CSV table of C-alpha atoms in Angstrom, one decimal:
chain,number,residue,atom,x,y,z
G,1,SER,CA,10.0,-6.8,-17.9
G,2,GLN,CA,11.4,-8.7,-15.1
G,3,GLN,CA,13.6,-7.2,-12.3
G,4,GLY,CA,14.9,-10.6,-11.9
G,5,GLU,CA,16.1,-12.9,-13.9
G,6,GLU,CA,17.6,-16.3,-12.8
G,7,ASP,CA,20.0,-18.8,-14.7
G,8,PRO,CA,20.7,-21.2,-15.6
G,9,GLN,CA,16.5,-22.1,-15.8
G,10,ALA,CA,17.4,-25.8,-14.9
G,11,LEU,CA,20.0,-27.0,-13.5
G,12,SER,CA,20.3,-31.0,-12.6
G,13,ILE,CA,23.3,-32.4,-10.4
G,14,GLN,CA,24.6,-35.1,-8.7
G,15,GLU,CA,24.1,-35.7,-4.9
G,16,GLY,CA,27.0,-34.2,-3.4
G,17,GLU,CA,27.9,-31.7,-5.9
G,18,ASN,CA,27.7,-28.0,-5.4
G,19,ALA,CA,25.0,-26.6,-7.6
G,20,THR,CA,25.1,-22.7,-8.2
G,21,MET,CA,22.7,-20.6,-9.8
G,22,ASN,CA,22.4,-17.1,-10.7
G,23,CYS,CA,20.1,-13.6,-10.9
G,24,SER,CA,20.4,-10.7,-12.6
G,25,TYR,CA,18.7,-7.6,-12.0
G,26,LYS,CA,18.1,-3.9,-13.5
G,27,THR,CA,18.0,-1.6,-11.2
G,28,SER,CA,19.2,-0.6,-8.0
G,29,ILE,CA,18.2,-2.4,-5.1
G,30,ASN,CA,18.0,-2.2,-1.0
G,31,ASN,CA,18.4,-6.4,-0.6
G,32,LEU,CA,17.8,-9.5,-2.3
G,33,GLN,CA,16.5,-12.1,-1.4
G,34,TRP,CA,16.6,-16.1,-2.3
G,35,TYR,CA,13.6,-18.4,-2.6
G,36,ARG,CA,13.0,-22.0,-2.5
G,37,GLN,CA,9.6,-23.4,-3.8
G,38,ASN,CA,9.1,-27.5,-3.6
G,39,SER,CA,7.2,-28.4,-6.5
G,40,GLY,CA,3.0,-26.9,-5.9
G,41,ARG,CA,4.1,-25.5,-2.4
G,42,GLY,CA,4.7,-21.7,-1.1
G,43,LEU,CA,8.2,-20.4,-1.4
G,44,VAL,CA,9.9,-20.7,1.4
G,45,HIS,CA,12.6,-17.3,3.0
G,46,LEU,CA,16.4,-19.0,2.6
G,47,ILE,CA,18.2,-15.5,2.9
G,48,LEU,CA,18.4,-11.7,2.2
G,49,ILE,CA,21.8,-10.0,1.7
G,50,ARG,CA,21.5,-6.2,2.0
G,51,SER,CA,22.8,-4.2,-0.7
G,52,ASN,CA,25.9,-3.2,1.6
G,53,GLU,CA,26.9,-6.6,2.0
G,54,ARG,CA,28.8,-8.6,-0.7
G,55,GLU,CA,28.6,-12.3,0.6
G,56,LYS,CA,26.5,-14.0,3.4
G,57,HIS,CA,26.2,-17.6,4.3
G,58,SER,CA,23.7,-19.9,6.0
G,59,GLY,CA,24.5,-23.4,6.6
G,60,ARG,CA,25.4,-24.8,3.1
G,61,LEU,CA,24.4,-21.8,1.3
G,62,ARG,CA,26.4,-18.8,0.4
G,63,VAL,CA,24.4,-15.8,-1.3
G,64,THR,CA,27.4,-13.2,-3.2
G,65,LEU,CA,25.9,-9.9,-4.6
G,66,ASP,CA,27.7,-7.7,-6.8
G,67,THR,CA,25.9,-4.4,-7.2
G,68,SER,CA,28.2,-3.1,-9.5
G,69,LYS,CA,27.5,-5.9,-11.9
G,70,LYS,CA,23.5,-6.3,-10.4
G,71,SER,CA,23.9,-10.1,-10.4
G,72,SER,CA,23.6,-12.4,-7.2
G,73,SER,CA,24.7,-15.9,-7.0
G,74,LEU,CA,23.6,-18.4,-4.9
G,75,LEU,CA,25.7,-21.6,-3.8
G,76,ILE,CA,24.3,-24.6,-2.1
G,77,THR,CA,27.4,-26.6,-1.0
G,78,ALA,CA,26.9,-30.6,-0.8
G,79,SER,CA,23.7,-31.0,-2.4
G,80,ARG,CA,21.1,-33.6,-1.5
G,81,ALA,CA,18.0,-35.2,-3.1
G,82,ALA,CA,16.2,-33.1,-0.2
G,83,ASP,CA,17.5,-29.9,-2.1
G,84,THR,CA,15.4,-30.9,-5.5
G,85,ALA,CA,13.4,-27.5,-5.5
G,86,SER,CA,13.0,-24.2,-7.8
G,87,TYR,CA,15.2,-21.3,-6.6
G,88,PHE,CA,13.6,-17.5,-6.8
G,89,CYS,CA,15.8,-14.8,-6.0
G,90,ALA,CA,13.5,-11.3,-5.4
G,91,THR,CA,14.3,-8.0,-5.4
G,92,ASP,CA,13.3,-4.7,-2.9
G,93,ALA,CA,14.1,-1.6,-4.9
G,94,GLY,CA,12.5,0.4,-2.3
G,95,ASN,CA,9.6,0.4,-4.2
G,96,ALA,CA,7.0,0.7,-1.5
G,97,GLY,CA,8.1,-2.2,0.2
G,98,LYS,CA,7.2,-4.5,-2.4
G,99,SER,CA,9.9,-7.4,-4.0
G,100,THR,CA,9.8,-8.7,-7.6
G,101,PHE,CA,10.7,-12.2,-8.0
G,102,GLY,CA,12.3,-13.7,-11.0
G,103,ASP,CA,11.0,-16.8,-13.1
G,104,GLY,CA,13.2,-19.1,-11.1
G,105,THR,CA,15.6,-21.9,-11.4
G,106,THR,CA,15.0,-25.4,-10.9
G,107,LEU,CA,17.0,-27.6,-9.5
G,108,THR,CA,17.3,-31.8,-9.6
G,109,VAL,CA,19.9,-33.4,-7.3
G,110,LYS,CA,20.1,-36.7,-8.1
G,111,PRO,CA,20.8,-39.2,-5.3
I,1,GLU,CA,6.8,-24.2,10.0
I,2,ALA,CA,5.0,-20.8,8.6
I,3,ASP,CA,2.5,-18.9,10.8
I,4,ILE,CA,0.4,-18.0,7.3
I,5,TYR,CA,-2.4,-20.0,6.4
I,6,GLN,CA,-4.3,-20.1,3.1
I,7,THR,CA,-7.4,-22.2,2.3
I,8,PRO,CA,-9.0,-23.9,0.1
I,9,ARG,CA,-5.6,-26.1,-0.7
I,10,TYR,CA,-6.8,-27.3,-3.5
I,11,LEU,CA,-10.6,-25.9,-5.3
I,12,VAL,CA,-12.0,-27.1,-8.5
I,13,ILE,CA,-15.2,-24.9,-9.4
I,14,GLY,CA,-17.3,-24.0,-12.3
I,15,THR,CA,-17.0,-21.0,-14.5
I,16,GLY,CA,-19.3,-18.1,-13.5
I,17,LYS,CA,-19.0,-18.9,-9.8
I,18,LYS,CA,-18.2,-16.8,-7.0
I,19,ILE,CA,-15.3,-17.6,-4.8
I,20,THR,CA,-13.1,-16.5,-1.6
I,21,LEU,CA,-9.7,-17.4,-1.4
I,22,GLU,CA,-8.8,-17.0,2.5
I,23,CYS,CA,-5.4,-16.4,4.0
I,24,SER,CA,-4.4,-15.7,7.2
I,25,GLN,CA,-1.5,-14.6,9.5
I,26,THR,CA,-0.9,-14.8,13.0
I,27,MET,CA,2.6,-13.1,12.9
I,28,GLY,CA,1.2,-9.5,13.4
I,29,HIS,CA,2.8,-8.5,10.2
I,30,ASP,CA,1.3,-5.0,8.5
I,31,LYS,CA,2.0,-6.1,5.0
I,32,MET,CA,0.2,-8.6,3.4
I,33,TYR,CA,0.5,-9.7,-0.5
I,34,TRP,CA,-1.4,-11.6,-3.4
I,35,TYR,CA,1.0,-13.5,-6.3
I,36,GLN,CA,-0.4,-15.4,-9.1
I,37,GLN,CA,1.7,-17.9,-10.3
I,38,ASP,CA,1.3,-21.0,-12.9
I,39,PRO,CA,3.4,-24.3,-12.8
I,40,GLY,CA,7.0,-23.7,-13.4
I,41,MET,CA,7.0,-19.7,-13.9
I,42,GLU,CA,7.4,-16.8,-12.2
I,43,LEU,CA,5.4,-15.4,-9.8
I,44,HIS,CA,2.8,-12.1,-10.6
I,45,LEU,CA,1.7,-9.4,-8.0
I,46,ILE,CA,-1.8,-9.2,-8.2
I,47,HIS,CA,-2.8,-7.1,-4.7
I,48,TYR,CA,-1.0,-6.0,-1.7
I,49,SER,CA,-1.6,-4.4,1.5
I,50,TYR,CA,0.4,-2.5,3.9
I,51,GLY,CA,-2.0,-2.6,6.8
I,52,VAL,CA,-6.3,-2.4,7.9
I,53,ASN,CA,-8.0,-0.5,5.1
I,54,SER,CA,-5.0,-0.4,2.4
I,55,THR,CA,-5.5,-2.0,-0.5
I,56,GLU,CA,-3.6,-1.8,-3.8
I,57,LYS,CA,-3.4,-3.6,-7.2
I,58,GLY,CA,-0.5,-5.0,-8.4
I,59,ASP,CA,1.6,-5.4,-11.4
I,60,LEU,CA,-0.4,-7.7,-13.1
I,61,SER,CA,-4.1,-6.6,-13.7
I,62,SER,CA,-6.4,-9.0,-12.4
I,63,GLU,CA,-10.3,-9.4,-11.8
I,64,SER,CA,-10.2,-10.6,-8.4
I,65,THR,CA,-10.8,-7.8,-5.6
I,66,VAL,CA,-8.9,-8.0,-1.9
I,67,SER,CA,-9.9,-6.6,1.2
I,68,ARG,CA,-8.3,-5.7,4.8
I,69,ILE,CA,-10.3,-5.1,7.7
I,70,ARG,CA,-8.6,-7.3,10.0
I,71,THR,CA,-4.3,-7.3,10.2
I,72,GLU,CA,-4.6,-10.9,9.9
I,73,HIS,CA,-6.8,-11.6,7.1
I,74,PHE,CA,-6.1,-10.9,3.6
I,75,PRO,CA,-9.5,-12.6,1.5
I,76,LEU,CA,-9.2,-12.6,-2.5
I,77,THR,CA,-12.5,-12.8,-4.2
I,78,LEU,CA,-13.2,-13.6,-7.7
I,79,GLU,CA,-16.8,-12.2,-8.2
I,80,SER,CA,-17.0,-14.5,-11.6
I,81,ALA,CA,-14.9,-17.2,-11.7
I,82,ARG,CA,-13.6,-18.0,-15.5
I,83,PRO,CA,-11.3,-20.8,-17.2
I,84,SER,CA,-8.2,-18.1,-17.6
I,85,HIS,CA,-7.6,-18.1,-13.8
I,86,THR,CA,-7.2,-21.6,-13.3
I,87,SER,CA,-3.3,-20.8,-11.5
I,88,GLN,CA,-1.7,-21.0,-8.3
I,89,TYR,CA,-2.4,-17.8,-5.8
I,90,LEU,CA,0.0,-17.6,-3.3
I,91,CYS,CA,-0.5,-15.0,0.1
I,92,ALA,CA,2.6,-14.1,1.8
I,93,SER,CA,3.4,-11.6,4.6
I,94,SER,CA,6.5,-9.5,5.6
I,95,GLU,CA,6.8,-7.0,8.5
I,96,PHE,CA,7.2,-3.1,8.0
I,97,GLY,CA,10.8,-1.5,8.7
I,98,ARG,CA,12.4,-5.0,8.6
I,99,ASP,CA,14.5,-7.0,6.1
I,100,TYR,CA,13.5,-10.1,6.8
I,101,GLY,CA,12.2,-11.3,3.6
I,102,TYR,CA,7.9,-12.5,3.3
I,103,THR,CA,6.4,-16.0,4.4
I,104,PHE,CA,4.5,-17.5,2.4
I,105,GLY,CA,1.3,-19.8,2.6
I,106,SER,CA,1.6,-23.2,0.9
I,107,GLY,CA,-1.0,-21.5,-1.4
I,108,THR,CA,-4.5,-22.6,-3.4
I,109,ARG,CA,-4.5,-24.7,-6.3
I,110,LEU,CA,-7.6,-23.0,-8.1
I,111,THR,CA,-9.1,-24.7,-11.1
I,112,VAL,CA,-12.0,-23.2,-13.2
I,113,VAL,CA,-13.6,-25.6,-15.2
C-alpha cells in the first residue's frame, strides 16, 4: 500500500490564509520531500527534509518532520492564488534510491 | 526552469500503434525514472535506471519498455498501445548520493483511441 498518504485530500482557503497539509508514512525514511504540481504539468521540488531534521523553512514554506509519528506537515503561509496546485509528499526509505509518492492534496486558494 | 525535457507534450494515437515517449536531461544525473499518473491521482513508478545500461521495473506493472544507452536519454516504448495506456507519463531524474529530490519533466499526456 502507499508509503505516503496526504490529508486532507482537498483544501480550499481564501488568499492570505495559511494552508496546512499533512503526510503520513509507514516505514523508516532517509528523507521526505514535498512537491507541487500545477494542473497537467510535471512536479516541482519544493523542499527536502532529512530524517535527522525536525523543521525546515524556505520562503513561505515551513516543513516539519516527526519521525516518531512517521508524519510530516507542509505549511504555506500567507497563501496566494498562484499557490493553487496539488501538493505531494515523497519518501526515500533507502530503497535503492527510489522515492515513493503519496496521493496528494489539492489546494485551491480563492482570490 | 527544469533541464529535463519530454516530447511529445500531447499524443493521440490509435490502438495497436507503437510509440516512443522521449525524455532527455542535461544535468548529468545518473538516476532517471518514469512515472504514470492518472488525472488527480498518485504517481506510480513504472521504470527506473541508475545509469547507462541499467534499467529496472518499478512498482506498477507496465507493458512498456525502456532503454538507457546514454546518460542523458531515457526513452519509454509501448510496442502496441491500448486504451488502458491512456494516462500522463512523467519522467524524472536525480543525482546519486545527493539529497536534492527529483527534477521532473512537464509530462506527456497520452490518449489511445
